[in-house]
mmCIF file with all atom_site columns, C-alpha atoms in Angstrom:
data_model
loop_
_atom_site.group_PDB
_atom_site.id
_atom_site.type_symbol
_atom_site.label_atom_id
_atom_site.label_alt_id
_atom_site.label_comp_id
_atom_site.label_asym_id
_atom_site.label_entity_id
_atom_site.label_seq_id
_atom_site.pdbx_PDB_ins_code
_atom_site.Cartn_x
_atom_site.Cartn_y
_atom_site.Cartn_z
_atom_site.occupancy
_atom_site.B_iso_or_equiv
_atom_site.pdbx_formal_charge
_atom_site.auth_seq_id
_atom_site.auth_comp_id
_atom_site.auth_asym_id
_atom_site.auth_atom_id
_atom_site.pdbx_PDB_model_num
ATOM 1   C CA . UNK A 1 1   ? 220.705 -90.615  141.611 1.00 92.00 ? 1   UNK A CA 1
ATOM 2   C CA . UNK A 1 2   ? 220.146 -86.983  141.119 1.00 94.00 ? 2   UNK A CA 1
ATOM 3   C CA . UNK A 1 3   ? 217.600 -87.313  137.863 1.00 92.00 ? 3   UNK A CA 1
ATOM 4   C CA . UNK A 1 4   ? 218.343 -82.884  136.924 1.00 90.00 ? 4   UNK A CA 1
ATOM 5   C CA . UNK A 1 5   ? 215.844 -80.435  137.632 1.00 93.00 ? 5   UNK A CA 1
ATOM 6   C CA . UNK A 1 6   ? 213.737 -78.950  135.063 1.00 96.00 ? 6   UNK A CA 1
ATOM 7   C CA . UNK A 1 7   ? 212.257 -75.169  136.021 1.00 95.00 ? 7   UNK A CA 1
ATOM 8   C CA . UNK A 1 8   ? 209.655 -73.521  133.494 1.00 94.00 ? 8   UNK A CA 1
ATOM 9   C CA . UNK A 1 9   ? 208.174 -70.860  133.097 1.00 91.00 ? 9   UNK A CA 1
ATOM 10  C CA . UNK A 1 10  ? 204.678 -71.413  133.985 1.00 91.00 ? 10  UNK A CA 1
ATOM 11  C CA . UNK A 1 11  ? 202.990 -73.489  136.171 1.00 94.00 ? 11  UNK A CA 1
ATOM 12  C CA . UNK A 1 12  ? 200.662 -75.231  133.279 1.00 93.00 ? 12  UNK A CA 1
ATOM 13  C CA . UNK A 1 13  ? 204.279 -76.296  131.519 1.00 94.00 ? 13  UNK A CA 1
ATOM 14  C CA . UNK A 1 14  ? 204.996 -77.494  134.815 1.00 97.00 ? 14  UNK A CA 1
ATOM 15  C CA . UNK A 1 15  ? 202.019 -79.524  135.617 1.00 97.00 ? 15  UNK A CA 1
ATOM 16  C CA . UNK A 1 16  ? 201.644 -81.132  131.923 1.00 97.00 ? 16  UNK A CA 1
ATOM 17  C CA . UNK A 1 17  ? 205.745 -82.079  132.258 1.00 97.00 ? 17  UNK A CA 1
ATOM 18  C CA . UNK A 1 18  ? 204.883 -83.936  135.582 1.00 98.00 ? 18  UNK A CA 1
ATOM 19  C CA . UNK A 1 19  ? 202.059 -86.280  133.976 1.00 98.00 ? 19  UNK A CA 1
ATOM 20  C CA . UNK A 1 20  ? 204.707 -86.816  131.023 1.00 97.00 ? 20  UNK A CA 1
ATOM 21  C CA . UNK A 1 21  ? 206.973 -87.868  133.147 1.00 97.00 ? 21  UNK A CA 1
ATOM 22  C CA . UNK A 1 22  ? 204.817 -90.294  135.158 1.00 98.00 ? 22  UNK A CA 1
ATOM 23  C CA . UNK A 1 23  ? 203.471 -91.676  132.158 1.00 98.00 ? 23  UNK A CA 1
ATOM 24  C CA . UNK A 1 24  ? 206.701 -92.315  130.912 1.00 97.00 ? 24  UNK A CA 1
ATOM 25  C CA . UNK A 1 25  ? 208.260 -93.738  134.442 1.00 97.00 ? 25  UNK A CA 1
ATOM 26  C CA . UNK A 1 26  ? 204.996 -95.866  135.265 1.00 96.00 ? 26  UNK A CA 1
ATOM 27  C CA . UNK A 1 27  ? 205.114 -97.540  131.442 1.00 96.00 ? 27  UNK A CA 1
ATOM 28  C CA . UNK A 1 28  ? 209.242 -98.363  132.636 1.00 95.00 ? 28  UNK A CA 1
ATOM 29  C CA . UNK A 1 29  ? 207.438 -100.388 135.852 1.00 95.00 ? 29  UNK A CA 1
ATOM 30  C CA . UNK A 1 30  ? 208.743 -97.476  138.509 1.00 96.00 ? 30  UNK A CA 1
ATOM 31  C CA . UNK A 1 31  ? 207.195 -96.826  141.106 1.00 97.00 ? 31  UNK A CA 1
ATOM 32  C CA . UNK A 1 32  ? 207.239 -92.961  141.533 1.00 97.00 ? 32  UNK A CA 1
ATOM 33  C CA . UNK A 1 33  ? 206.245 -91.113  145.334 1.00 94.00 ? 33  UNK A CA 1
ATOM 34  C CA . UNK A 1 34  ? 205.208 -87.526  144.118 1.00 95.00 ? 34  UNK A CA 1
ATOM 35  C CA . UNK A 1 35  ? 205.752 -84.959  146.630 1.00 93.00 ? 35  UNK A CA 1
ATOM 36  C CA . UNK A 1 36  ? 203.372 -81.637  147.054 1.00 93.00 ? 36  UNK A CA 1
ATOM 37  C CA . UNK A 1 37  ? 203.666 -78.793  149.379 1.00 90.00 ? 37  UNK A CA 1
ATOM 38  C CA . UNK A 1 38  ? 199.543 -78.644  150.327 1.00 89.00 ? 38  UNK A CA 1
ATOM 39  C CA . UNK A 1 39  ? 196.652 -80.725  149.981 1.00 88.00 ? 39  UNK A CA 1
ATOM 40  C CA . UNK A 1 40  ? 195.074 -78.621  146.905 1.00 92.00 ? 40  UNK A CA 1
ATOM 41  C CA . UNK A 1 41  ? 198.348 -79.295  145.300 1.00 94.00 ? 41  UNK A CA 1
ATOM 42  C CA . UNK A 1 42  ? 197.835 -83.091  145.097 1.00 93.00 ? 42  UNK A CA 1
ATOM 43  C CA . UNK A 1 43  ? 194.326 -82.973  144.558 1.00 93.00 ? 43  UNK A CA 1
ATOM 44  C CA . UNK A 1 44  ? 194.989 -80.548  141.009 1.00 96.00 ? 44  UNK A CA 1
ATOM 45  C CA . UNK A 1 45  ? 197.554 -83.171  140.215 1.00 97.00 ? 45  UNK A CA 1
ATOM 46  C CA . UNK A 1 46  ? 194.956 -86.266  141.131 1.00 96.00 ? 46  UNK A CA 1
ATOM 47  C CA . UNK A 1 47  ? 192.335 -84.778  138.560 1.00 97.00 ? 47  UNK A CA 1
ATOM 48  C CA . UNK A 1 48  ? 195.369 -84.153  135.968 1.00 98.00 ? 48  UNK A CA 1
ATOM 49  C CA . UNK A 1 49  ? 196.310 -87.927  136.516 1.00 98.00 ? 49  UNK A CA 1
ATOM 50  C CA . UNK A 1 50  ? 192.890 -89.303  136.102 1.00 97.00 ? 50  UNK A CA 1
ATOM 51  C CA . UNK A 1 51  ? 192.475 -87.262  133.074 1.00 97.00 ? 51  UNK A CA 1
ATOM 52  C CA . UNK A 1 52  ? 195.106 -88.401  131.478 1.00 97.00 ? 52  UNK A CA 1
ATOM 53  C CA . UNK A 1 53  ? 194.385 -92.355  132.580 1.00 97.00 ? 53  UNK A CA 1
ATOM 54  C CA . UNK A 1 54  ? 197.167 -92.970  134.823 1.00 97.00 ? 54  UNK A CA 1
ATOM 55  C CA . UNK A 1 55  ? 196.252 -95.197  137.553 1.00 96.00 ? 55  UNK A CA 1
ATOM 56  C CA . UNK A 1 56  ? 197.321 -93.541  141.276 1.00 96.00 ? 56  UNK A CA 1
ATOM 57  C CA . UNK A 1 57  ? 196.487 -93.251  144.972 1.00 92.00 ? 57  UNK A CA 1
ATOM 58  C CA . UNK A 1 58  ? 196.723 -89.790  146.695 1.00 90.00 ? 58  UNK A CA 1
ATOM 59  C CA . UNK A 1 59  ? 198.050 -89.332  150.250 1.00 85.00 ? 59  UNK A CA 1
ATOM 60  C CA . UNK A 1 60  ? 196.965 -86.110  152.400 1.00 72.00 ? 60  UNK A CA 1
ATOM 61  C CA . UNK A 1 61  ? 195.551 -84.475  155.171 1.00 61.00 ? 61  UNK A CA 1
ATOM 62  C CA . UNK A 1 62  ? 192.452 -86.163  154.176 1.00 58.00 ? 62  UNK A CA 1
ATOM 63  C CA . UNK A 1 63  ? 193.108 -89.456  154.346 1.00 51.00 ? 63  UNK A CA 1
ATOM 64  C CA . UNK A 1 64  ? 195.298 -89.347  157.630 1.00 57.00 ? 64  UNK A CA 1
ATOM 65  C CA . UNK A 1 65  ? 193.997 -92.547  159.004 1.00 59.00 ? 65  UNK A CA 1
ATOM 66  C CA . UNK A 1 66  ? 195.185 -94.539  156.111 1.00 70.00 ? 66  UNK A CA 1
ATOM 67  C CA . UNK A 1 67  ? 198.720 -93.013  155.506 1.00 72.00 ? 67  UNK A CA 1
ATOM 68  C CA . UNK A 1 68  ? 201.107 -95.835  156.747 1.00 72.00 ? 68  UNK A CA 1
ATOM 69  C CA . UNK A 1 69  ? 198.785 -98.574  154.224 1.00 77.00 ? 69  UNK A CA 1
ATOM 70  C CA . UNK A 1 70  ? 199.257 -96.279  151.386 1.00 80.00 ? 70  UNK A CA 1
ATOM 71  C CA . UNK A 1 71  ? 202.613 -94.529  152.258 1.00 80.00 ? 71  UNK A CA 1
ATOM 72  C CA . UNK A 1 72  ? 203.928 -98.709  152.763 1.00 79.00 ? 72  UNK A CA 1
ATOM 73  C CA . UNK A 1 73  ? 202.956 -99.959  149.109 1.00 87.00 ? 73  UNK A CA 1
ATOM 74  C CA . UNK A 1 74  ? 204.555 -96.698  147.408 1.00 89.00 ? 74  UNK A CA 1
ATOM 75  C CA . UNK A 1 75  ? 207.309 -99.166  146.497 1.00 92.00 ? 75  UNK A CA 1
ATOM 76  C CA . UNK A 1 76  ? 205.658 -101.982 144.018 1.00 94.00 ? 76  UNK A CA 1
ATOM 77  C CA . UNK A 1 77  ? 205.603 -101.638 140.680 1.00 96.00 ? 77  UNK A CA 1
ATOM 78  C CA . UNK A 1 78  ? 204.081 -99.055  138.160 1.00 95.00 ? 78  UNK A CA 1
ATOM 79  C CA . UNK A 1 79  ? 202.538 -97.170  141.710 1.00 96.00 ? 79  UNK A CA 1
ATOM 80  C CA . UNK A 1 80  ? 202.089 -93.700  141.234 1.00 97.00 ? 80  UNK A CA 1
ATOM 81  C CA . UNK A 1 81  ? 201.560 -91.984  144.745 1.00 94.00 ? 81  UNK A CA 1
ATOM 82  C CA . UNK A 1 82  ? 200.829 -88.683  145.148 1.00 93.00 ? 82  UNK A CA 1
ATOM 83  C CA . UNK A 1 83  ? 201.810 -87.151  148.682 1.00 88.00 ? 83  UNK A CA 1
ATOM 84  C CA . UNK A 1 84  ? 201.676 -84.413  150.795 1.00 84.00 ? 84  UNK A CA 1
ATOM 85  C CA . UNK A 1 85  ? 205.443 -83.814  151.485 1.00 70.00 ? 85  UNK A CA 1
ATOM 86  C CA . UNK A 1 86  ? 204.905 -84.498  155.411 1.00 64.00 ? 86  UNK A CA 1
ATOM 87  C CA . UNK A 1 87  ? 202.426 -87.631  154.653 1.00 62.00 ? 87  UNK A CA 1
ATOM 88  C CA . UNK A 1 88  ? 203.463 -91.090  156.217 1.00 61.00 ? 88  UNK A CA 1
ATOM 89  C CA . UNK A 1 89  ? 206.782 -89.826  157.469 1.00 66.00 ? 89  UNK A CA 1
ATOM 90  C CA . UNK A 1 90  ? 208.443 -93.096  159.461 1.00 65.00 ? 90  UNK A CA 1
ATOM 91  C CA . UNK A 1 91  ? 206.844 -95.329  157.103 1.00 72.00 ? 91  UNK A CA 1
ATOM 92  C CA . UNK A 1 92  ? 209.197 -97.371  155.673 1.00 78.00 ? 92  UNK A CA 1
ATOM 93  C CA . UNK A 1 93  ? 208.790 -97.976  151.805 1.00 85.00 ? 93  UNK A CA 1
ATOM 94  C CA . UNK A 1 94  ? 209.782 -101.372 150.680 1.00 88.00 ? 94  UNK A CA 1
ATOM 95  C CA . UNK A 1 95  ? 210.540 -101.987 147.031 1.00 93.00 ? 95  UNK A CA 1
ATOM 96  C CA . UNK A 1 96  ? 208.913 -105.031 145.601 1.00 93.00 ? 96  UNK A CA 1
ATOM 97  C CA . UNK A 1 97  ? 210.997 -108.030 144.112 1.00 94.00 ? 97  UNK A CA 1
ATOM 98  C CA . UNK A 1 98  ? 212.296 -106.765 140.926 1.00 94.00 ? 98  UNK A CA 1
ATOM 99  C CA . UNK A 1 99  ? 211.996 -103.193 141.642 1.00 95.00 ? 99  UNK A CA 1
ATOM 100 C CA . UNK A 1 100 ? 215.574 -102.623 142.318 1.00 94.00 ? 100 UNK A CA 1
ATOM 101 C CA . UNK A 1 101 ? 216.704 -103.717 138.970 1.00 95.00 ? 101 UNK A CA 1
ATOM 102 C CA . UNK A 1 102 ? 214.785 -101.315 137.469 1.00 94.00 ? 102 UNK A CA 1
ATOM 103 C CA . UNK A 1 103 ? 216.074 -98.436  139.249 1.00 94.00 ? 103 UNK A CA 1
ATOM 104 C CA . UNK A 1 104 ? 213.800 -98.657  142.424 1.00 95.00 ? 104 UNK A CA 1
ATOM 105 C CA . UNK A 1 105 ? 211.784 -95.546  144.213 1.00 95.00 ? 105 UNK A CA 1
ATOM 106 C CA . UNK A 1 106 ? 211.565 -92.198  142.034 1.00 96.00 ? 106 UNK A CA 1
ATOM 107 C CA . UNK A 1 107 ? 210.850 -88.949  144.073 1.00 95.00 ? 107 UNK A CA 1
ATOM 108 C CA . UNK A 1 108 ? 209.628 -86.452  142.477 1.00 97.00 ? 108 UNK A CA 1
ATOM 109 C CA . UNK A 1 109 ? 209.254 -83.059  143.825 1.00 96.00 ? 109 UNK A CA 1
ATOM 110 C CA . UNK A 1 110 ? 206.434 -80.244  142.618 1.00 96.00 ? 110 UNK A CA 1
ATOM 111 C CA . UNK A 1 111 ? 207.571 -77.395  144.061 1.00 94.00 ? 111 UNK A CA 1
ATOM 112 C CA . UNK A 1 112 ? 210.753 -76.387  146.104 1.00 92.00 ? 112 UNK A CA 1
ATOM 113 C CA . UNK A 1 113 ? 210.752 -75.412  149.798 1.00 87.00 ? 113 UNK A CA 1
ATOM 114 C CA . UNK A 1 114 ? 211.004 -72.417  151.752 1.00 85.00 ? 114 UNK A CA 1
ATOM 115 C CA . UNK A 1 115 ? 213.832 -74.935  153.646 1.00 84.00 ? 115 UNK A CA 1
ATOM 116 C CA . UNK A 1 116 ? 216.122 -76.861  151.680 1.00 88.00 ? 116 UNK A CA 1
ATOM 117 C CA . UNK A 1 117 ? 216.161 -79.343  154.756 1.00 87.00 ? 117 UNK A CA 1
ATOM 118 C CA . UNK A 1 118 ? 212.678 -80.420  153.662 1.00 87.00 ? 118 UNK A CA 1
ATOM 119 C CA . UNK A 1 119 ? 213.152 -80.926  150.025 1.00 90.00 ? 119 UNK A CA 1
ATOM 120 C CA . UNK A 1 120 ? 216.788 -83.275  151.290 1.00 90.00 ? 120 UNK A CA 1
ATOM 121 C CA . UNK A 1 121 ? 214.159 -85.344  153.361 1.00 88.00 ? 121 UNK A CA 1
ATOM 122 C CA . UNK A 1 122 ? 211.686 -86.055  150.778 1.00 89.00 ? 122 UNK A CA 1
ATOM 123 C CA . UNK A 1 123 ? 214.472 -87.012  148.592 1.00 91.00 ? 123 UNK A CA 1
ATOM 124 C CA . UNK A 1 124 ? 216.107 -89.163  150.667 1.00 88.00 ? 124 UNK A CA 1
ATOM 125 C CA . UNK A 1 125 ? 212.807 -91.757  150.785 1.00 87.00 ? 125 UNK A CA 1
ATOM 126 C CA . UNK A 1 126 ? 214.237 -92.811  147.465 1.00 88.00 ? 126 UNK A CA 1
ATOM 127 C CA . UNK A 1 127 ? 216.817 -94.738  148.385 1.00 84.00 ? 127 UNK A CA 1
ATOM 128 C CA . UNK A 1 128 ? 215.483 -96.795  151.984 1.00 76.00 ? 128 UNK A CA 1
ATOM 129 C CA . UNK A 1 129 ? 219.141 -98.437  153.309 1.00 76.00 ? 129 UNK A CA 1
ATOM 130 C CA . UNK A 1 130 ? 221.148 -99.119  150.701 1.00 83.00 ? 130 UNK A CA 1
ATOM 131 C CA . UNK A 1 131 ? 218.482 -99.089  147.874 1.00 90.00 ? 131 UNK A CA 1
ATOM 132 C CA . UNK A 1 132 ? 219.046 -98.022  144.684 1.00 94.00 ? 132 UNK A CA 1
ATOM 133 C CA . UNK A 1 133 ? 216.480 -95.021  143.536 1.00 95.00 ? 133 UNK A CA 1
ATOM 134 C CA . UNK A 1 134 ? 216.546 -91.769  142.114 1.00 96.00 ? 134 UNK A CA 1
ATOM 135 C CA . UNK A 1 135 ? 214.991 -87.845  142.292 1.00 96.00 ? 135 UNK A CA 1
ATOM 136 C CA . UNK A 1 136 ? 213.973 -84.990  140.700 1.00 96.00 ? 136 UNK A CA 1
ATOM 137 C CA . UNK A 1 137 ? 212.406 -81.497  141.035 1.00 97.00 ? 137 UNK A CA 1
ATOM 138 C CA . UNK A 1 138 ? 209.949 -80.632  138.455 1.00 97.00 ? 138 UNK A CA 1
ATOM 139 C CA . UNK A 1 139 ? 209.015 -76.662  139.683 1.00 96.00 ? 139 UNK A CA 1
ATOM 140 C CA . UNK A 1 140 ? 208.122 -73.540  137.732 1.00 94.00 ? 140 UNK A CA 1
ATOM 141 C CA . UNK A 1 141 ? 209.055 -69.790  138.408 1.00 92.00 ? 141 UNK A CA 1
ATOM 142 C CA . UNK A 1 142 ? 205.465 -69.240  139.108 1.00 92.00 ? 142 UNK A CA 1
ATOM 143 C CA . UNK A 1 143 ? 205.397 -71.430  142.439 1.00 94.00 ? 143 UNK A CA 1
ATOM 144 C CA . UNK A 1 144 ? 205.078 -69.659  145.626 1.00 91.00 ? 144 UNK A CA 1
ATOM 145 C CA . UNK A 1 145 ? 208.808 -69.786  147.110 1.00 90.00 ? 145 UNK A CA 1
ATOM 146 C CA . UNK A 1 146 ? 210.459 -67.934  143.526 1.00 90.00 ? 146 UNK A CA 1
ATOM 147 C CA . UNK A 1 147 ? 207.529 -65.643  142.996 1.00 89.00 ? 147 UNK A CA 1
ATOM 148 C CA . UNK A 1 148 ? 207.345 -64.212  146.563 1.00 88.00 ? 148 UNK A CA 1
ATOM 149 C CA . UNK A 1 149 ? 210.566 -63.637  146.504 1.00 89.00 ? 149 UNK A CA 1
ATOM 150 C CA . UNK A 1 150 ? 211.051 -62.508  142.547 1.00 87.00 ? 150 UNK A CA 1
ATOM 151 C CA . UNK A 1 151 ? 207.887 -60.900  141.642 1.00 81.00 ? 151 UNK A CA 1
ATOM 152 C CA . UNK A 1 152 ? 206.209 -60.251  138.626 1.00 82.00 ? 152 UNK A CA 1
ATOM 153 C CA . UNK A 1 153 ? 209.256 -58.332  136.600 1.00 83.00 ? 153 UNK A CA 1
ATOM 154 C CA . UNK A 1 154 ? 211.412 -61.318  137.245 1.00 81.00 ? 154 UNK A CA 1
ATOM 155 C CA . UNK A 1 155 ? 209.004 -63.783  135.864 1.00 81.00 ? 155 UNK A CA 1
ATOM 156 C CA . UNK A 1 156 ? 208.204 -61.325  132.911 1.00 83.00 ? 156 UNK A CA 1
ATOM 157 C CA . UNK A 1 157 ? 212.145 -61.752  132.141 1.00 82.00 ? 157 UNK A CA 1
ATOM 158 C CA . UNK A 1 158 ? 212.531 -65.452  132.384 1.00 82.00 ? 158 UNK A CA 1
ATOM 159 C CA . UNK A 1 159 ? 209.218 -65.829  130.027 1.00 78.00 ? 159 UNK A CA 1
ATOM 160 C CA . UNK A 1 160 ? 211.746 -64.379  127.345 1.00 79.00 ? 160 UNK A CA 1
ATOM 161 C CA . UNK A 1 161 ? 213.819 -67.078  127.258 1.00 74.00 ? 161 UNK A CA 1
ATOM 162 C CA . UNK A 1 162 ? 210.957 -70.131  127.465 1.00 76.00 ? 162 UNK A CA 1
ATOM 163 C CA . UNK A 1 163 ? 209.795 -71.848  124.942 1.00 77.00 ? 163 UNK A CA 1
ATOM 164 C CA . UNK A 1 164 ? 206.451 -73.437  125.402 1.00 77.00 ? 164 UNK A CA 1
ATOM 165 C CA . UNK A 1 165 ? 206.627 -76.869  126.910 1.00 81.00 ? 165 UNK A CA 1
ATOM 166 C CA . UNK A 1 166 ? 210.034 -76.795  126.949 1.00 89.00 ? 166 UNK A CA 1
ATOM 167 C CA . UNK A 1 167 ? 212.221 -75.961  130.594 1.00 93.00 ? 167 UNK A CA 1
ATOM 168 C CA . UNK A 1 168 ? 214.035 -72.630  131.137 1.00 91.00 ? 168 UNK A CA 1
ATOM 169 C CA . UNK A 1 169 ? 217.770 -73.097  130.016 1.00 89.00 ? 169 UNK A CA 1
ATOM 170 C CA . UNK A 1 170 ? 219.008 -75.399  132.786 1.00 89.00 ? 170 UNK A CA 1
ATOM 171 C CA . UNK A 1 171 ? 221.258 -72.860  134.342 1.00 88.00 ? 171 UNK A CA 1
ATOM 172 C CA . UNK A 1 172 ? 218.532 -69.655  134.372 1.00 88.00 ? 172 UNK A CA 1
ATOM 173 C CA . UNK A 1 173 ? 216.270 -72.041  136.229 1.00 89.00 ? 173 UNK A CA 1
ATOM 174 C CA . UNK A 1 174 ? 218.419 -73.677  139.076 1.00 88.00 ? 174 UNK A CA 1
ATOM 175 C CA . UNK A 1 175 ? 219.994 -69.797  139.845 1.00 91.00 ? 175 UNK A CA 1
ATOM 176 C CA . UNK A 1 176 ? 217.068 -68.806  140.421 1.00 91.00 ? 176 UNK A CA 1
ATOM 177 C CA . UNK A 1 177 ? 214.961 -71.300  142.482 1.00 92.00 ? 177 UNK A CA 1
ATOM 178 C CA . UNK A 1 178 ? 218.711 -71.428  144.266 1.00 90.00 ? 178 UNK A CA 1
ATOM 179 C CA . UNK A 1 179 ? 218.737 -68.022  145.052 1.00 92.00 ? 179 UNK A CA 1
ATOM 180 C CA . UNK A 1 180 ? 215.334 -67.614  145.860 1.00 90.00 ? 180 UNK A CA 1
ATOM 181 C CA . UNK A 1 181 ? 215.350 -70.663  148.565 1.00 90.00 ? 181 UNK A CA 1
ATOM 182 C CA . UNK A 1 182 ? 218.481 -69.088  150.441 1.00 89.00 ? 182 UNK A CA 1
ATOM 183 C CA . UNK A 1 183 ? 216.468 -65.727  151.036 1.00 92.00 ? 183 UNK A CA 1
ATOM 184 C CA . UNK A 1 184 ? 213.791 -67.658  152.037 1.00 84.00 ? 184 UNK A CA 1
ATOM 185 C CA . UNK A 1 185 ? 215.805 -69.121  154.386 1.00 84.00 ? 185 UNK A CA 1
ATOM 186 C CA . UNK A 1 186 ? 217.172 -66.195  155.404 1.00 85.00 ? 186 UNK A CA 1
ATOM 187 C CA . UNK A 1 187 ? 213.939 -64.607  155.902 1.00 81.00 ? 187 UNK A CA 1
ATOM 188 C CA . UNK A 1 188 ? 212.889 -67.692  158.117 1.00 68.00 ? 188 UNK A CA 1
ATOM 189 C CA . UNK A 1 189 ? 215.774 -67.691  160.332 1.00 71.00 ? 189 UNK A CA 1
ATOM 190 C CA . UNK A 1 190 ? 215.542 -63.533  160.810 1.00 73.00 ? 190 UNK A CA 1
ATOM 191 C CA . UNK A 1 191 ? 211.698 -64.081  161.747 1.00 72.00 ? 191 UNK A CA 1
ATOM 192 C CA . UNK A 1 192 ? 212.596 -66.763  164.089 1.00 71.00 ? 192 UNK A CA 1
ATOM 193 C CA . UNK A 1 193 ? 215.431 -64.458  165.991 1.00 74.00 ? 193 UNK A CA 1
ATOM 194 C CA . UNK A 1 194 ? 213.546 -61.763  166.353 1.00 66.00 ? 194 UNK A CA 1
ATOM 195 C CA . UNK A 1 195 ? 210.637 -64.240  167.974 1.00 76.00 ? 195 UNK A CA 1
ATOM 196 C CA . UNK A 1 196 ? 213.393 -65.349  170.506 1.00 77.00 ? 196 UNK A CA 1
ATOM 197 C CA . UNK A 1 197 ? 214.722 -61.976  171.565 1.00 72.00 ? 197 UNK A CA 1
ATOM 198 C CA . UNK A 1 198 ? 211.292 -60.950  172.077 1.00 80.00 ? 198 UNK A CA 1
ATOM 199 C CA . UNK A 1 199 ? 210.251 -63.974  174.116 1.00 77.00 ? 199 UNK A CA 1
ATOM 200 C CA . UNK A 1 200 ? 214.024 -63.064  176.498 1.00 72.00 ? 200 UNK A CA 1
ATOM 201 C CA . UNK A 1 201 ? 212.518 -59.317  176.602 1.00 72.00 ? 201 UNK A CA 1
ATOM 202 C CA . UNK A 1 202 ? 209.061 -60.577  177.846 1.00 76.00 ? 202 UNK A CA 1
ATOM 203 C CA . UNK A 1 203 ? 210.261 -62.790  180.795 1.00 74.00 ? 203 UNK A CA 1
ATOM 204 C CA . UNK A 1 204 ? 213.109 -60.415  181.408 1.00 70.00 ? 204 UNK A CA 1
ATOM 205 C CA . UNK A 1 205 ? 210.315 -57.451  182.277 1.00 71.00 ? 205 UNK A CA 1
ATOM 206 C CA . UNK A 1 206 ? 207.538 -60.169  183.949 1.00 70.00 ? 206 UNK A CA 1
ATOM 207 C CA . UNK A 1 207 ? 210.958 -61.642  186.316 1.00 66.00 ? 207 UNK A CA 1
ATOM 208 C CA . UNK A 1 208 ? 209.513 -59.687  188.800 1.00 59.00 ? 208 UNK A CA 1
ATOM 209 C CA . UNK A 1 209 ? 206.216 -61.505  189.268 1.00 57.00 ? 209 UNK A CA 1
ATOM 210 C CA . UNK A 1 210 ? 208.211 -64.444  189.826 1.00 55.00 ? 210 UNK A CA 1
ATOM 211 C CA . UNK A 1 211 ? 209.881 -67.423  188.366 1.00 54.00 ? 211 UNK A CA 1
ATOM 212 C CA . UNK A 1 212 ? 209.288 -66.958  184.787 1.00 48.00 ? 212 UNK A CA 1
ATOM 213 C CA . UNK A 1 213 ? 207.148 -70.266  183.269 1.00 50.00 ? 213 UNK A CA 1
#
């Protein structure tokens, strides 16, 4: 179950929202896997957590050798884990008896992706075969894939129409983190073109040396 994104304004409504949340879902008994887009990400989030008493284990770069041990329990009750996206892909995450009655595996996403593709597979780890589980994106217009593409007059406009702890109007937010995703994309797939028809040029001028490698 698709949970509705929230978007604000900043990125310290964004952060203090998150810990609400996982207060909220880890007093219901959910387990929650929290997904980040870099290593500093999940360790801001850690210290947030900690401050704010909430019990968790954090997954990264880091820690690579215990991944699959962490990455395995993500599923038992009340466990907060806190993930690089990429961390302990092909792990599978069992939920633990009772788990599925109350909703099983929340996902929750920081930050939107330059690729859609990878926010769809962090998403899908909430619901392993058949199981019931749920996601979310809680992201901010100041995160690196809106404001890159935006910039600073764009988030000086949306700031108009926040209210402080509170999400962007529901439609403002997901336009824009939309829109801003597809040029990424766009972006991406021009960058990786241009790489190709370079690479054909390359072994197309060097064919003479021989069969090109």
């Amino acid at each position: 179950r698709h949970l509705g994104d929230a978007v604000y304004a900043t990125a310290y409504d964004k952060w203090k929202a998150i810990v609400d949340t996982l207060r909220q879902l880890k007093a219901e008994g959910r387990p929650v896997l929290v997904g980040t887009r870099s290593v500093l990400a999940s360790e801001h989030l850690s210290e947030m957590l900690s401050a704010a008493g909430l019990q968790h284990q954090v997954l990264n770069a880091r820690q690579d050798q215990e991944e699959a041990a962490v990455i395995a329990r993500a599923g038992e009750r009340g466990r907060i884990t806190v993930a690089t996206n990429m961390a302990g892909r092909g792990t599978d995450i069992r939920l633990a008896p009772g788990v599925a009655q109350m909703g099983g595996l929340h996902v929750l996403a920081t930050e939107r992706h330059d690729a859609r593709r990878v926010d769809r597979q962090l998403f899908g780890r909430s619901g392993r075969q058949g199981d019931p589980g749920s996601y979310q994106a809680i992201v901010s217009i100041e995160d690196e894939v809106v404001a890159s593409i935006f910039g600073e007059p764009v988030l000086r406009f949306c700031k108009r129409f926040s209210q402080a702890g509170k999400p962007l109007p529901y439609w403002l937010g997901v336009v824009l983190v939309g829109i801003a995703q597809r040029i990424a994309e766009r972006r991406h797939a021009r960058v990786r073109s241009d790489l190709l028809r370079i690479d054909d040029q390359v072994s197309d001028m060097l064919a003479f040396t021989g069969r090109a490698e």
